[in-house]
CSV table of C-alpha atoms and ligand atoms in Angstrom, one decimal:
chain,number,residue,atom,x,y,z
A,1,MET,CA,0.0,0.0,0.0
A,2,VAL,CA,1.1,3.5,-0.7
A,3,GLU,CA,1.6,5.4,2.5
A,4,LYS,CA,-0.8,8.3,2.4
A,5,VAL,CA,0.7,12.0,2.5
A,6,SER,CA,-1.0,15.3,3.1
A,7,LYS,CA,-1.5,16.9,-0.4
A,8,ILE,CA,-1.5,16.1,-4.0
A,9,TRP,CA,-1.0,18.7,-6.8
A,10,MET,CA,-3.9,18.8,-9.3
A,11,ASP,CA,-4.2,21.2,-12.3
A,12,GLY,CA,-2.2,24.0,-10.6
A,13,ARG,CA,-3.2,23.7,-6.8
A,14,PHE,CA,-2.7,21.4,-4.0
A,15,VAL,CA,-5.7,19.4,-2.7
A,16,ASP,CA,-5.9,17.1,0.3
A,17,TRP,CA,-5.0,13.5,-0.4
A,18,ASP,CA,-8.5,12.2,0.1
A,19,ASP,CA,-10.0,14.8,-2.3
A,20,ALA,CA,-7.7,14.0,-5.2
A,21,ASN,CA,-10.4,12.2,-7.2
A,22,VAL,CA,-11.5,12.1,-10.9
A,23,HIS,CA,-14.8,11.5,-12.5
A,24,ILE,CA,-15.5,7.9,-13.8
A,25,LEU,CA,-15.9,9.3,-17.3
A,26,THR,CA,-12.2,10.4,-17.4
A,27,HIS,CA,-11.2,9.6,-20.8
A,28,THR,CA,-7.8,8.2,-20.1
A,29,LEU,CA,-9.3,5.7,-17.6
A,30,HIS,CA,-11.2,4.1,-20.6
A,31,TYR,CA,-8.6,4.2,-23.3
A,32,GLY,CA,-5.1,5.0,-21.7
A,33,LEU,CA,-4.1,8.0,-23.7
A,34,GLY,CA,-1.8,10.1,-21.4
A,35,ALA,CA,1.7,10.1,-20.1
A,36,PHE,CA,3.5,9.8,-16.7
A,37,GLU,CA,6.9,10.0,-15.1
A,38,GLY,CA,8.6,8.5,-12.2
A,39,ILE,CA,11.3,10.5,-10.3
A,40,ARG,CA,13.1,10.1,-7.1
A,41,SER,CA,14.5,12.2,-4.4
A,42,TYR,CA,17.2,11.2,-2.0
A,43,LYS,CA,18.2,12.3,1.4
A,44,ARG,CA,21.9,13.2,1.2
A,45,ASP,CA,24.7,12.5,3.8
A,46,ASP,CA,25.0,16.4,4.4
A,47,GLY,CA,21.2,16.6,5.5
A,48,ASP,CA,19.9,18.3,2.4
A,49,SER,CA,17.7,16.3,0.0
A,50,ALA,CA,18.1,16.1,-3.9
A,51,VAL,CA,15.8,15.3,-6.7
A,52,PHE,CA,17.6,13.2,-9.3
A,53,ARG,CA,17.5,14.8,-12.9
A,54,LEU,CA,14.3,16.5,-12.3
A,55,GLU,CA,14.5,18.8,-15.4
A,56,GLU,CA,15.1,15.7,-17.6
A,57,HIS,CA,12.2,14.0,-16.3
A,58,VAL,CA,9.8,16.9,-16.9
A,59,ALA,CA,11.3,17.3,-20.4
A,60,ARG,CA,10.5,13.6,-21.1
A,61,LEU,CA,7.0,14.0,-19.8
A,62,LEU,CA,6.5,16.9,-22.4
A,63,GLU,CA,8.0,14.7,-25.0
A,64,SER,CA,5.7,11.9,-24.2
A,65,LEU,CA,2.7,14.3,-24.5
A,66,LYS,CA,4.0,15.3,-27.8
A,67,ILE,CA,4.1,11.8,-29.0
A,68,ALA,CA,0.6,11.3,-27.6
A,69,GLY,CA,-0.6,14.2,-29.6
A,70,LEU,CA,-1.6,16.2,-26.4
A,71,GLU,CA,-0.8,19.7,-25.2
A,72,SER,CA,0.5,20.3,-21.9
A,73,PRO,CA,-1.6,23.0,-20.0
A,74,PHE,CA,1.5,23.9,-18.0
A,75,ASP,CA,5.0,24.8,-19.1
A,76,LYS,CA,8.2,23.0,-17.9
A,77,LYS,CA,9.1,25.5,-15.3
A,78,THR,CA,5.7,25.3,-13.7
A,79,LEU,CA,5.9,21.6,-13.5
A,80,VAL,CA,9.5,21.4,-12.2
A,81,ASP,CA,8.4,23.9,-9.4
A,82,ALA,CA,5.3,21.9,-8.7
A,83,CYS,CA,7.5,18.8,-8.2
A,84,ARG,CA,9.6,20.5,-5.7
A,85,GLU,CA,6.7,22.0,-3.8
A,86,CYS,CA,5.0,18.6,-3.6
A,87,LEU,CA,8.0,17.3,-1.7
A,88,ILE,CA,8.2,20.3,0.5
A,89,VAL,CA,4.5,20.7,1.2
A,90,ASN,CA,4.4,16.9,2.2
A,91,ASN,CA,7.6,17.2,4.4
A,92,LEU,CA,9.2,14.4,2.3
A,93,ASP,CA,13.0,14.4,2.6
A,94,GLU,CA,13.2,11.2,0.3
A,95,ALA,CA,10.3,10.2,-2.0
A,96,TYR,CA,9.1,8.9,-5.4
A,97,LEU,CA,7.3,11.6,-7.5
A,98,ARG,CA,4.7,10.6,-9.9
A,99,PRO,CA,3.5,13.3,-12.4
A,100,LEU,CA,0.5,12.0,-14.4
A,101,ALA,CA,-0.9,13.6,-17.4
A,102,TYR,CA,-4.3,12.4,-18.6
A,103,VAL,CA,-7.4,13.3,-20.7
A,104,GLY,CA,-10.3,14.4,-18.5
A,105,ASP,CA,-14.0,14.0,-18.8
A,106,GLY,CA,-16.2,15.6,-21.4
A,107,ALA,CA,-16.9,13.6,-24.6
A,108,MET,CA,-16.8,9.8,-24.7
A,109,GLY,CA,-15.5,7.7,-27.7
A,110,LEU,CA,-12.0,7.6,-28.9
A,111,TYR,CA,-11.7,10.9,-30.6
A,112,ALA,CA,-12.8,13.4,-28.0
A,113,PRO,CA,-10.4,16.1,-29.1
A,114,ASN,CA,-11.7,18.8,-26.8
A,115,ASN,CA,-11.5,17.1,-23.5
A,116,PRO,CA,-9.1,18.9,-21.2
A,117,VAL,CA,-5.6,17.6,-20.5
A,118,ARG,CA,-5.1,17.4,-16.7
A,119,ILE,CA,-1.9,16.9,-14.8
A,120,ALA,CA,-1.5,15.7,-11.3
A,121,ILE,CA,1.7,15.2,-9.3
A,122,ILE,CA,1.8,12.7,-6.4
A,123,ALA,CA,4.7,12.0,-4.0
A,124,TRP,CA,5.1,9.1,-1.6
A,125,ARG,CA,7.8,7.2,0.1
A,126,TRP,CA,9.0,4.1,-1.8
A,127,GLY,CA,11.8,1.7,-0.9
A,128,ALA,CA,13.5,-0.9,-3.1
A,129,TYR,CA,11.2,-1.4,-6.1
A,130,LEU,CA,12.5,-5.1,-6.7
A,131,GLY,CA,12.2,-6.1,-3.1
A,132,ASP,CA,14.5,-6.1,-0.1
A,133,GLY,CA,17.9,-7.6,-1.0
A,134,ALA,CA,17.5,-6.9,-4.7
A,135,LEU,CA,20.1,-4.1,-4.9
A,136,ALA,CA,22.7,-6.1,-2.8
A,137,LYS,CA,22.2,-9.7,-3.8
A,138,GLY,CA,20.5,-9.4,-7.3
A,139,ILE,CA,17.4,-10.8,-8.8
A,140,ARG,CA,16.1,-13.7,-11.0
A,141,ALA,CA,14.6,-12.9,-14.3
A,142,HIS,CA,13.2,-14.7,-17.2
A,143,VAL,CA,12.8,-13.7,-20.9
A,144,SER,CA,9.0,-12.9,-21.3
A,145,SER,CA,6.8,-14.6,-23.8
A,146,PHE,CA,5.4,-11.1,-24.3
A,147,ASN,CA,7.3,-8.9,-26.9
A,148,ARG,CA,8.0,-5.3,-26.3
A,149,ASN,CA,5.5,-3.5,-28.4
A,150,TYR,CA,6.4,-3.1,-32.1
A,151,VAL,CA,7.9,0.4,-32.7
A,152,ASN,CA,5.2,1.4,-35.0
A,153,ALA,CA,2.4,0.1,-32.7
A,154,GLY,CA,3.5,1.4,-29.3
A,155,MET,CA,5.7,4.4,-29.4
A,156,PRO,CA,8.5,3.3,-27.0
A,157,LYS,CA,10.1,6.8,-26.6
A,158,GLY,CA,6.9,8.0,-24.8
A,159,LYS,CA,6.1,6.9,-21.3
A,160,ILE,CA,2.5,6.6,-22.3
A,161,ILE,CA,0.0,5.2,-19.8
A,162,GLY,CA,-1.7,2.6,-22.0
A,163,HIS,CA,1.6,1.1,-23.2
A,164,TYR,CA,2.1,-0.2,-19.8
A,165,VAL,CA,-0.6,-3.0,-20.2
A,166,ASN,CA,2.3,-4.7,-22.2
A,167,SER,CA,4.8,-4.4,-19.2
A,168,ILE,CA,2.1,-5.4,-16.6
A,169,MET,CA,1.3,-8.6,-18.5
A,170,ALA,CA,5.0,-9.5,-18.7
A,171,LYS,CA,5.6,-8.7,-15.1
A,172,ARG,CA,2.7,-10.7,-13.8
A,173,ALA,CA,3.6,-13.7,-15.9
A,174,ALA,CA,7.2,-13.4,-14.5
A,175,LYS,CA,6.0,-13.3,-11.0
A,176,ALA,CA,3.5,-16.2,-11.6
A,177,SER,CA,6.5,-18.3,-12.8
A,178,GLY,CA,8.5,-17.5,-9.8
A,179,PHE,CA,10.9,-14.8,-11.2
A,180,ASP,CA,11.4,-11.3,-10.0
A,181,GLU,CA,11.2,-9.5,-13.3
A,182,ALA,CA,10.5,-10.0,-17.0
A,183,ILE,CA,13.2,-9.2,-19.8
A,184,MET,CA,11.3,-8.4,-23.0
A,185,LEU,CA,12.5,-8.9,-26.5
A,186,ASP,CA,11.7,-6.8,-29.5
A,187,THR,CA,9.6,-8.2,-32.4
A,188,ASN,CA,12.9,-9.3,-34.2
A,189,GLY,CA,13.9,-11.3,-31.1
A,190,TYR,CA,16.7,-9.0,-29.8
A,191,VAL,CA,16.7,-8.0,-26.1
A,192,ALA,CA,15.1,-4.6,-25.6
A,193,GLU,CA,14.4,-3.9,-21.9
A,194,ALA,CA,12.6,-5.1,-18.8
A,195,SER,CA,9.1,-4.4,-17.9
A,196,GLY,CA,10.2,-1.1,-16.1
A,197,GLU,CA,14.0,-0.9,-16.4
A,198,ASN,CA,16.7,-0.8,-19.1
A,199,ILE,CA,19.1,-3.6,-19.4
A,200,PHE,CA,22.9,-3.8,-19.5
A,201,LEU,CA,25.4,-6.8,-19.9
A,202,VAL,CA,29.0,-7.0,-19.2
A,203,LYS,CA,31.4,-9.4,-21.0
A,204,ASN,CA,35.2,-9.3,-20.9
A,205,GLY,CA,35.0,-5.9,-19.2
A,206,ILE,CA,33.0,-4.4,-22.1
A,207,ILE,CA,29.4,-3.1,-21.1
A,208,LYS,CA,26.6,-3.4,-23.6
A,209,THR,CA,23.1,-1.9,-23.8
A,210,PRO,CA,20.6,-1.7,-26.5
A,211,PRO,CA,20.7,1.7,-28.4
A,212,TYR,CA,18.3,4.6,-28.0
A,213,SER,CA,16.8,3.7,-31.3
A,214,ALA,CA,15.8,0.2,-29.9
A,215,ALA,CA,12.2,-0.6,-28.8
A,216,ILE,CA,13.2,0.9,-25.4
A,217,LEU,CA,12.1,3.9,-23.3
A,218,GLY,CA,15.1,6.3,-23.2
A,219,GLY,CA,15.8,5.7,-19.5
A,220,ILE,CA,17.1,8.8,-17.7
A,221,THR,CA,19.0,6.3,-15.4
A,222,ARG,CA,20.3,4.4,-18.5
A,223,ASP,CA,21.7,7.6,-19.8
A,224,SER,CA,23.3,8.4,-16.3
A,225,ILE,CA,24.8,4.9,-16.1
A,226,ILE,CA,26.2,5.3,-19.6
A,227,GLN,CA,28.0,8.5,-18.5
A,228,ILE,CA,29.0,7.1,-15.2
A,229,ALA,CA,30.5,4.0,-16.6
A,230,THR,CA,32.3,5.8,-19.3
A,231,ASP,CA,33.8,8.4,-16.8
A,232,ILE,CA,35.1,5.3,-14.6
A,233,GLY,CA,36.9,4.2,-17.8
A,234,TYR,CA,34.6,1.4,-19.1
A,235,THR,CA,33.7,1.1,-22.7
A,236,VAL,CA,29.9,1.2,-23.2
A,237,ASP,CA,28.7,-0.3,-26.5
A,238,GLN,CA,25.3,0.6,-27.5
A,239,CYS,CA,24.2,-2.4,-29.7
A,240,MET,CA,21.5,-5.1,-30.1
A,241,PHE,CA,22.2,-8.5,-28.5
A,242,ALA,CA,20.0,-11.7,-28.2
A,243,ARG,CA,19.0,-13.6,-25.2
A,244,ASP,CA,21.9,-16.3,-25.5
A,245,GLU,CA,24.4,-13.4,-25.4
A,246,MET,CA,22.9,-12.3,-22.1
A,247,TRP,CA,22.9,-16.0,-20.7
A,248,LEU,CA,26.8,-16.0,-21.6
A,249,ALA,CA,27.5,-12.5,-20.0
A,250,ASP,CA,29.8,-12.2,-17.0
A,251,GLU,CA,27.3,-9.8,-15.5
A,252,VAL,CA,23.8,-8.5,-16.2
A,253,PHE,CA,22.2,-5.5,-14.4
A,254,MET,CA,19.0,-3.4,-14.9
A,255,CYS,CA,18.5,0.2,-14.1
A,256,GLY,CA,15.5,2.6,-13.7
A,257,THR,CA,14.3,5.2,-11.4
A,258,ALA,CA,12.3,2.8,-9.3
A,259,ALA,CA,14.7,-0.1,-9.6
A,260,GLU,CA,17.9,2.1,-9.3
A,261,VAL,CA,20.9,-0.3,-10.2
A,262,THR,CA,19.8,-3.9,-9.7
A,263,PRO,CA,22.1,-6.9,-10.4
A,264,VAL,CA,20.6,-9.8,-12.3
A,265,VAL,CA,22.2,-13.1,-11.2
A,266,GLU,CA,20.0,-15.6,-13.0
A,267,ILE,CA,18.1,-15.6,-16.4
A,268,ASP,CA,15.9,-18.4,-17.7
A,269,HIS,CA,17.4,-20.8,-15.0
A,270,ARG,CA,21.0,-20.0,-16.1
A,271,THR,CA,23.4,-18.6,-13.7
A,272,ILE,CA,24.9,-15.3,-14.8
A,273,GLY,CA,28.7,-15.2,-14.3
A,274,ALA,CA,29.5,-16.4,-10.8
A,275,GLY,CA,25.8,-15.9,-9.6
A,276,VAL,CA,26.5,-12.9,-7.5
A,277,PRO,CA,26.7,-9.1,-8.3
A,278,GLY,CA,29.8,-8.8,-10.3
A,279,PRO,CA,32.6,-6.1,-10.0
A,280,VAL,CA,31.6,-3.9,-12.8
A,281,THR,CA,27.9,-3.8,-11.7
A,282,LYS,CA,29.1,-3.1,-8.1
A,283,SER,CA,31.4,-0.2,-9.2
A,284,VAL,CA,28.8,1.5,-11.3
A,285,GLN,CA,26.1,0.9,-8.6
A,286,SER,CA,28.3,2.4,-5.8
A,287,ARG,CA,29.3,5.5,-7.9
A,288,PHE,CA,25.5,6.0,-8.6
A,289,PHE,CA,24.6,5.9,-5.0
A,290,ASP,CA,27.5,8.2,-4.0
A,291,ILE,CA,26.2,10.6,-6.5
A,292,LEU,CA,22.7,10.5,-5.0
A,293,ARG,CA,23.8,10.6,-1.4
A,294,GLY,CA,26.2,13.6,-2.1
A,295,ARG,CA,29.3,11.6,-1.3
A,296,THR,CA,30.7,13.0,-4.5
A,297,HIS,CA,30.0,16.4,-6.1
A,298,ASP,CA,31.2,15.4,-9.6
A,299,TYR,CA,27.6,15.3,-10.9
A,300,ASP,CA,25.9,17.9,-9.0
A,301,GLN,CA,24.4,19.2,-12.3
A,302,TRP,CA,22.0,16.3,-12.1
A,303,LEU,CA,20.7,17.2,-8.7
A,304,SER,CA,18.0,19.6,-7.7
A,305,ILE,CA,18.6,20.3,-3.9
A,306,TYR,CA,15.9,21.2,-1.4
A,307,SER,CA,15.7,21.0,2.3
A,308,ILE,CA,13.0,19.9,4.6
B,401,PMP,N1,12.0,1.2,-19.4
B,401,PMP,C1,10.7,1.3,-19.0
B,401,PMP,C2,9.7,0.5,-19.9
B,401,PMP,C3,10.3,2.1,-18.0
B,401,PMP,O1,9.2,2.1,-17.5
B,401,PMP,C4,11.3,2.7,-17.1
B,401,PMP,C5,11.0,3.4,-15.9
B,401,PMP,N2,10.6,4.8,-16.2
B,401,PMP,C6,12.6,2.6,-17.7
B,401,PMP,C7,13.0,1.8,-18.7
B,401,PMP,C8,13.8,3.3,-16.9
B,401,PMP,O2,13.7,4.7,-17.1
B,401,PMP,P1,14.2,5.8,-16.1
B,401,PMP,O3,15.6,5.4,-15.8
B,401,PMP,O4,14.1,7.1,-16.8
B,401,PMP,O5,13.3,5.5,-14.9
Protein backbone atom coordinates (compact mmCIF):
# COMPACT_ATOMS: atom_id res chain seq x y z
CA MET A 1 0.00 0.00 0.00
CA VAL A 2 1.12 3.52 -0.74
CA GLU A 3 1.62 5.45 2.49
CA LYS A 4 -0.74 8.42 2.46
CA VAL A 5 0.76 11.92 2.52
CA SER A 6 -0.98 15.24 3.05
CA LYS A 7 -1.40 16.91 -0.36
CA ILE A 8 -1.55 16.12 -4.07
CA TRP A 9 -0.95 18.72 -6.78
CA MET A 10 -3.84 18.75 -9.26
CA ASP A 11 -4.14 21.15 -12.18
CA GLY A 12 -2.18 23.94 -10.55
CA ARG A 13 -3.14 23.71 -6.88
CA PHE A 14 -2.71 21.45 -3.90
CA VAL A 15 -5.70 19.41 -2.73
CA ASP A 16 -6.02 17.10 0.26
CA TRP A 17 -5.02 13.49 -0.45
CA ASP A 18 -8.60 12.28 0.11
CA ASP A 19 -10.03 14.85 -2.31
CA ALA A 20 -7.72 13.98 -5.21
CA ASN A 21 -10.41 12.20 -7.21
CA VAL A 22 -11.49 12.13 -10.85
CA HIS A 23 -14.83 11.44 -12.52
CA ILE A 24 -15.53 7.91 -13.81
CA LEU A 25 -15.87 9.35 -17.33
CA THR A 26 -12.22 10.45 -17.30
CA HIS A 27 -11.20 9.57 -20.87
CA THR A 28 -7.79 8.09 -19.97
CA LEU A 29 -9.43 5.65 -17.56
CA HIS A 30 -11.22 4.13 -20.55
CA TYR A 31 -8.58 4.27 -23.28
CA GLY A 32 -5.14 4.90 -21.73
CA LEU A 33 -4.05 8.01 -23.64
CA GLY A 34 -1.80 10.09 -21.42
CA ALA A 35 1.73 10.07 -20.05
CA PHE A 36 3.49 9.81 -16.74
CA GLU A 37 6.88 10.06 -15.06
CA GLY A 38 8.67 8.44 -12.17
CA ILE A 39 11.24 10.55 -10.34
CA ARG A 40 13.13 9.97 -7.11
CA SER A 41 14.51 12.25 -4.47
CA TYR A 42 17.14 11.20 -1.96
CA LYS A 43 18.25 12.34 1.46
CA ARG A 44 21.93 13.19 1.25
CA ASP A 45 24.62 12.58 3.83
CA ASP A 46 24.94 16.36 4.39
CA GLY A 47 21.28 16.55 5.54
CA ASP A 48 19.86 18.20 2.42
CA SER A 49 17.74 16.33 -0.10
CA ALA A 50 18.12 16.12 -3.87
CA VAL A 51 15.79 15.28 -6.75
CA PHE A 52 17.63 13.28 -9.41
CA ARG A 53 17.52 14.75 -12.93
CA LEU A 54 14.23 16.55 -12.33
CA GLU A 55 14.49 18.78 -15.42
CA GLU A 56 15.13 15.78 -17.69
CA HIS A 57 12.14 13.90 -16.30
CA VAL A 58 9.81 16.85 -16.84
CA ALA A 59 11.25 17.30 -20.35
CA ARG A 60 10.50 13.62 -21.07
CA LEU A 61 6.92 14.07 -19.79
CA LEU A 62 6.46 16.88 -22.31
CA GLU A 63 8.02 14.70 -25.04
CA SER A 64 5.67 11.85 -24.15
CA LEU A 65 2.71 14.25 -24.47
CA LYS A 66 4.02 15.38 -27.84
CA ILE A 67 4.15 11.74 -28.97
CA ALA A 68 0.62 11.24 -27.63
CA GLY A 69 -0.56 14.31 -29.56
CA LEU A 70 -1.62 16.10 -26.39
CA GLU A 71 -0.78 19.63 -25.33
CA SER A 72 0.39 20.27 -21.79
CA PRO A 73 -1.61 22.99 -20.03
CA PHE A 74 1.52 23.83 -17.98
CA ASP A 75 5.02 24.80 -19.08
CA LYS A 76 8.18 23.03 -18.00
CA LYS A 77 9.11 25.48 -15.25
CA THR A 78 5.67 25.31 -13.63
CA LEU A 79 5.88 21.51 -13.55
CA VAL A 80 9.45 21.47 -12.21
CA ASP A 81 8.46 23.91 -9.44
CA ALA A 82 5.32 21.90 -8.66
CA CYS A 83 7.38 18.71 -8.23
CA ARG A 84 9.66 20.44 -5.75
CA GLU A 85 6.73 22.01 -3.89
CA CYS A 86 5.02 18.62 -3.68
CA LEU A 87 7.99 17.28 -1.72
CA ILE A 88 8.23 20.31 0.55
CA VAL A 89 4.49 20.60 1.28
CA ASN A 90 4.43 16.92 2.24
CA ASN A 91 7.59 17.16 4.32
CA LEU A 92 9.26 14.39 2.29
CA ASP A 93 13.04 14.36 2.57
CA GLU A 94 13.12 11.26 0.34
CA ALA A 95 10.37 10.20 -2.06
CA TYR A 96 9.14 8.95 -5.40
CA LEU A 97 7.34 11.56 -7.50
CA ARG A 98 4.66 10.61 -10.00
CA PRO A 99 3.56 13.32 -12.45
CA LEU A 100 0.53 12.03 -14.38
CA ALA A 101 -0.92 13.75 -17.45
CA TYR A 102 -4.29 12.49 -18.60
CA VAL A 103 -7.35 13.33 -20.66
CA GLY A 104 -10.24 14.41 -18.48
CA ASP A 105 -13.98 13.96 -18.89
CA GLY A 106 -16.25 15.57 -21.43
CA ALA A 107 -16.92 13.60 -24.57
CA MET A 108 -16.76 9.82 -24.73
CA GLY A 109 -15.55 7.73 -27.69
CA LEU A 110 -11.97 7.55 -28.89
CA TYR A 111 -11.70 10.93 -30.60
CA ALA A 112 -12.80 13.42 -27.90
CA PRO A 113 -10.35 16.14 -29.07
CA ASN A 114 -11.66 18.86 -26.76
CA ASN A 115 -11.52 17.02 -23.45
CA PRO A 116 -9.12 18.85 -21.12
CA VAL A 117 -5.57 17.59 -20.55
CA ARG A 118 -5.10 17.44 -16.79
CA ILE A 119 -1.94 16.98 -14.74
CA ALA A 120 -1.50 15.67 -11.22
CA ILE A 121 1.70 15.21 -9.20
CA ILE A 122 1.78 12.72 -6.38
CA ALA A 123 4.68 12.02 -3.98
CA TRP A 124 5.12 9.11 -1.62
CA ARG A 125 7.85 7.19 0.15
CA TRP A 126 8.97 4.14 -1.83
CA GLY A 127 11.70 1.69 -0.87
CA ALA A 128 13.53 -0.82 -3.10
CA TYR A 129 11.20 -1.49 -6.06
CA LEU A 130 12.36 -5.04 -6.69
CA GLY A 131 12.21 -6.04 -3.04
CA ASP A 132 14.53 -6.11 -0.07
CA GLY A 133 17.90 -7.53 -0.95
CA ALA A 134 17.55 -6.91 -4.71
CA LEU A 135 20.16 -4.15 -4.80
CA ALA A 136 22.72 -6.11 -2.79
CA LYS A 137 22.09 -9.71 -3.86
CA GLY A 138 20.55 -9.37 -7.31
CA ILE A 139 17.37 -10.76 -8.83
CA ARG A 140 16.20 -13.69 -10.95
CA ALA A 141 14.61 -12.88 -14.29
CA HIS A 142 13.20 -14.67 -17.29
CA VAL A 143 12.75 -13.72 -20.92
CA SER A 144 9.07 -12.99 -21.31
CA SER A 145 6.78 -14.59 -23.86
CA PHE A 146 5.40 -11.06 -24.31
CA ASN A 147 7.36 -8.97 -26.85
CA ARG A 148 7.96 -5.29 -26.27
CA ASN A 149 5.47 -3.32 -28.36
CA TYR A 150 6.50 -3.16 -32.01
CA VAL A 151 7.95 0.32 -32.64
CA ASN A 152 5.15 1.32 -35.00
CA ALA A 153 2.42 0.07 -32.65
CA GLY A 154 3.53 1.36 -29.28
CA MET A 155 5.75 4.42 -29.38
CA PRO A 156 8.55 3.34 -27.03
CA LYS A 157 10.08 6.80 -26.60
CA GLY A 158 6.92 7.93 -24.88
CA LYS A 159 6.12 6.93 -21.32
CA ILE A 160 2.52 6.51 -22.41
CA ILE A 161 0.03 5.19 -19.87
CA GLY A 162 -1.67 2.58 -22.09
CA HIS A 163 1.65 1.08 -23.19
CA TYR A 164 2.09 -0.25 -19.69
CA VAL A 165 -0.53 -2.96 -20.23
CA ASN A 166 2.26 -4.76 -22.14
CA SER A 167 4.67 -4.35 -19.19
CA ILE A 168 2.11 -5.42 -16.60
CA MET A 169 1.25 -8.60 -18.54
CA ALA A 170 4.96 -9.46 -18.71
CA LYS A 171 5.60 -8.61 -15.06
CA ARG A 172 2.64 -10.66 -13.81
CA ALA A 173 3.63 -13.65 -15.94
CA ALA A 174 7.20 -13.45 -14.58
CA LYS A 175 6.02 -13.34 -10.97
CA ALA A 176 3.53 -16.18 -11.57
CA SER A 177 6.46 -18.29 -12.81
CA GLY A 178 8.52 -17.50 -9.72
CA PHE A 179 10.83 -14.82 -11.20
CA ASP A 180 11.38 -11.29 -9.95
CA GLU A 181 11.31 -9.51 -13.30
CA ALA A 182 10.55 -9.95 -17.01
CA ILE A 183 13.11 -9.22 -19.73
CA MET A 184 11.35 -8.37 -22.98
CA LEU A 185 12.55 -8.94 -26.54
CA ASP A 186 11.67 -6.75 -29.49
CA THR A 187 9.63 -8.19 -32.36
CA ASN A 188 12.88 -9.25 -34.12
CA GLY A 189 13.93 -11.32 -31.11
CA TYR A 190 16.62 -9.00 -29.75
CA VAL A 191 16.72 -7.99 -26.10
CA ALA A 192 14.96 -4.67 -25.55
CA GLU A 193 14.45 -3.91 -21.85
CA ALA A 194 12.69 -5.17 -18.74
CA SER A 195 9.09 -4.36 -17.82
CA GLY A 196 10.14 -1.09 -16.17
CA GLU A 197 13.93 -0.97 -16.47
CA ASN A 198 16.65 -0.73 -19.10
CA ILE A 199 19.14 -3.58 -19.32
CA PHE A 200 22.93 -3.84 -19.52
CA LEU A 201 25.32 -6.78 -19.84
CA VAL A 202 29.05 -7.00 -19.17
CA LYS A 203 31.36 -9.35 -21.08
CA ASN A 204 35.16 -9.30 -20.84
CA GLY A 205 35.02 -5.84 -19.27
CA ILE A 206 32.90 -4.30 -22.06
CA ILE A 207 29.43 -3.02 -21.16
CA LYS A 208 26.61 -3.38 -23.68
CA THR A 209 23.10 -1.95 -23.76
CA PRO A 210 20.57 -1.66 -26.61
CA PRO A 211 20.78 1.70 -28.42
CA TYR A 212 18.30 4.55 -27.91
CA SER A 213 16.78 3.70 -31.30
CA ALA A 214 15.76 0.21 -30.07
CA ALA A 215 12.23 -0.56 -28.81
CA ILE A 216 13.10 0.88 -25.41
CA LEU A 217 12.21 3.83 -23.26
CA GLY A 218 15.11 6.28 -23.29
CA GLY A 219 15.74 5.78 -19.59
CA ILE A 220 17.22 8.67 -17.66
CA THR A 221 18.99 6.22 -15.36
CA ARG A 222 20.29 4.41 -18.48
CA ASP A 223 21.72 7.68 -19.77
CA SER A 224 23.27 8.38 -16.35
CA ILE A 225 24.80 4.90 -16.12
CA ILE A 226 26.34 5.23 -19.60
CA GLN A 227 27.98 8.50 -18.49
CA ILE A 228 29.09 7.17 -15.10
CA ALA A 229 30.53 3.95 -16.56
CA THR A 230 32.34 5.86 -19.32
CA ASP A 231 33.79 8.27 -16.74
CA ILE A 232 35.03 5.33 -14.64
CA GLY A 233 36.84 4.13 -17.76
CA TYR A 234 34.63 1.36 -19.11
CA THR A 235 33.69 1.05 -22.77
CA VAL A 236 29.93 1.18 -23.25
CA ASP A 237 28.79 -0.28 -26.53
CA GLN A 238 25.21 0.60 -27.51
CA CYS A 239 24.23 -2.37 -29.65
CA MET A 240 21.61 -5.08 -30.03
CA PHE A 241 22.13 -8.52 -28.50
CA ALA A 242 20.07 -11.69 -28.27
CA ARG A 243 19.06 -13.66 -25.19
CA ASP A 244 21.88 -16.22 -25.46
CA GLU A 245 24.50 -13.44 -25.37
CA MET A 246 22.89 -12.38 -22.12
CA TRP A 247 23.06 -15.93 -20.73
CA LEU A 248 26.81 -16.00 -21.54
CA ALA A 249 27.54 -12.58 -20.04
CA ASP A 250 29.79 -12.17 -17.02
CA GLU A 251 27.29 -9.77 -15.47
CA VAL A 252 23.83 -8.39 -16.20
CA PHE A 253 22.12 -5.48 -14.47
CA MET A 254 18.95 -3.44 -14.86
CA CYS A 255 18.40 0.19 -14.11
CA GLY A 256 15.55 2.61 -13.72
CA THR A 257 14.28 5.28 -11.39
CA ALA A 258 12.31 2.79 -9.31
CA ALA A 259 14.75 -0.16 -9.56
CA GLU A 260 17.90 2.03 -9.35
CA VAL A 261 20.83 -0.26 -10.31
CA THR A 262 19.81 -3.87 -9.70
CA PRO A 263 22.10 -6.84 -10.46
CA VAL A 264 20.58 -9.83 -12.30
CA VAL A 265 22.14 -13.10 -11.18
CA GLU A 266 19.98 -15.62 -13.04
CA ILE A 267 18.10 -15.54 -16.36
CA ASP A 268 15.92 -18.40 -17.68
CA HIS A 269 17.35 -20.73 -15.00
CA ARG A 270 20.91 -20.04 -16.15
CA THR A 271 23.34 -18.55 -13.65
CA ILE A 272 24.88 -15.31 -14.88
CA GLY A 273 28.64 -15.23 -14.32
CA ALA A 274 29.45 -16.28 -10.78
CA GLY A 275 25.81 -15.97 -9.70
CA VAL A 276 26.50 -12.95 -7.50
CA PRO A 277 26.66 -9.22 -8.33
CA GLY A 278 29.85 -8.72 -10.35
CA PRO A 279 32.62 -6.12 -9.94
CA VAL A 280 31.55 -3.86 -12.83
CA THR A 281 27.93 -3.77 -11.66
CA LYS A 282 29.07 -3.06 -8.11
CA SER A 283 31.41 -0.24 -9.13
CA VAL A 284 28.75 1.47 -11.25
CA GLN A 285 26.10 0.95 -8.59
CA SER A 286 28.23 2.36 -5.78
CA ARG A 287 29.21 5.40 -7.87
CA PHE A 288 25.50 5.94 -8.64
CA PHE A 289 24.56 5.92 -4.94
CA ASP A 290 27.55 8.14 -4.07
CA ILE A 291 26.13 10.74 -6.47
CA LEU A 292 22.63 10.48 -5.04
CA ARG A 293 23.77 10.59 -1.43
CA GLY A 294 26.10 13.53 -2.03
CA ARG A 295 29.31 11.59 -1.31
CA THR A 296 30.74 12.99 -4.52
CA HIS A 297 29.94 16.33 -6.11
CA ASP A 298 31.15 15.44 -9.61
CA TYR A 299 27.60 15.20 -11.00
CA ASP A 300 25.88 17.93 -8.99
CA GLN A 301 24.40 19.30 -12.23
CA TRP A 302 22.03 16.28 -12.11
CA LEU A 303 20.69 17.18 -8.67
CA SER A 304 18.02 19.64 -7.67
CA ILE A 305 18.66 20.36 -3.99
CA TYR A 306 15.93 21.14 -1.44
CA SER A 307 15.67 21.13 2.35
CA ILE A 308 12.93 19.98 4.66
N1 LIG B 1 11.98 1.18 -19.44
C1 LIG B 1 10.70 1.24 -19.05
C2 LIG B 1 9.68 0.49 -19.83
C3 LIG B 1 10.33 2.00 -17.93
O1 LIG B 1 9.06 2.06 -17.54
C4 LIG B 1 11.33 2.67 -17.20
C5 LIG B 1 10.97 3.46 -15.97
N2 LIG B 1 10.62 4.77 -16.28
C6 LIG B 1 12.65 2.58 -17.65
C7 LIG B 1 12.94 1.83 -18.77
C8 LIG B 1 13.76 3.32 -16.95
O2 LIG B 1 13.62 4.70 -17.17
P1 LIG B 1 14.17 5.77 -16.12
O3 LIG B 1 15.55 5.42 -15.84
O4 LIG B 1 14.02 7.06 -16.82
O5 LIG B 1 13.30 5.64 -14.92
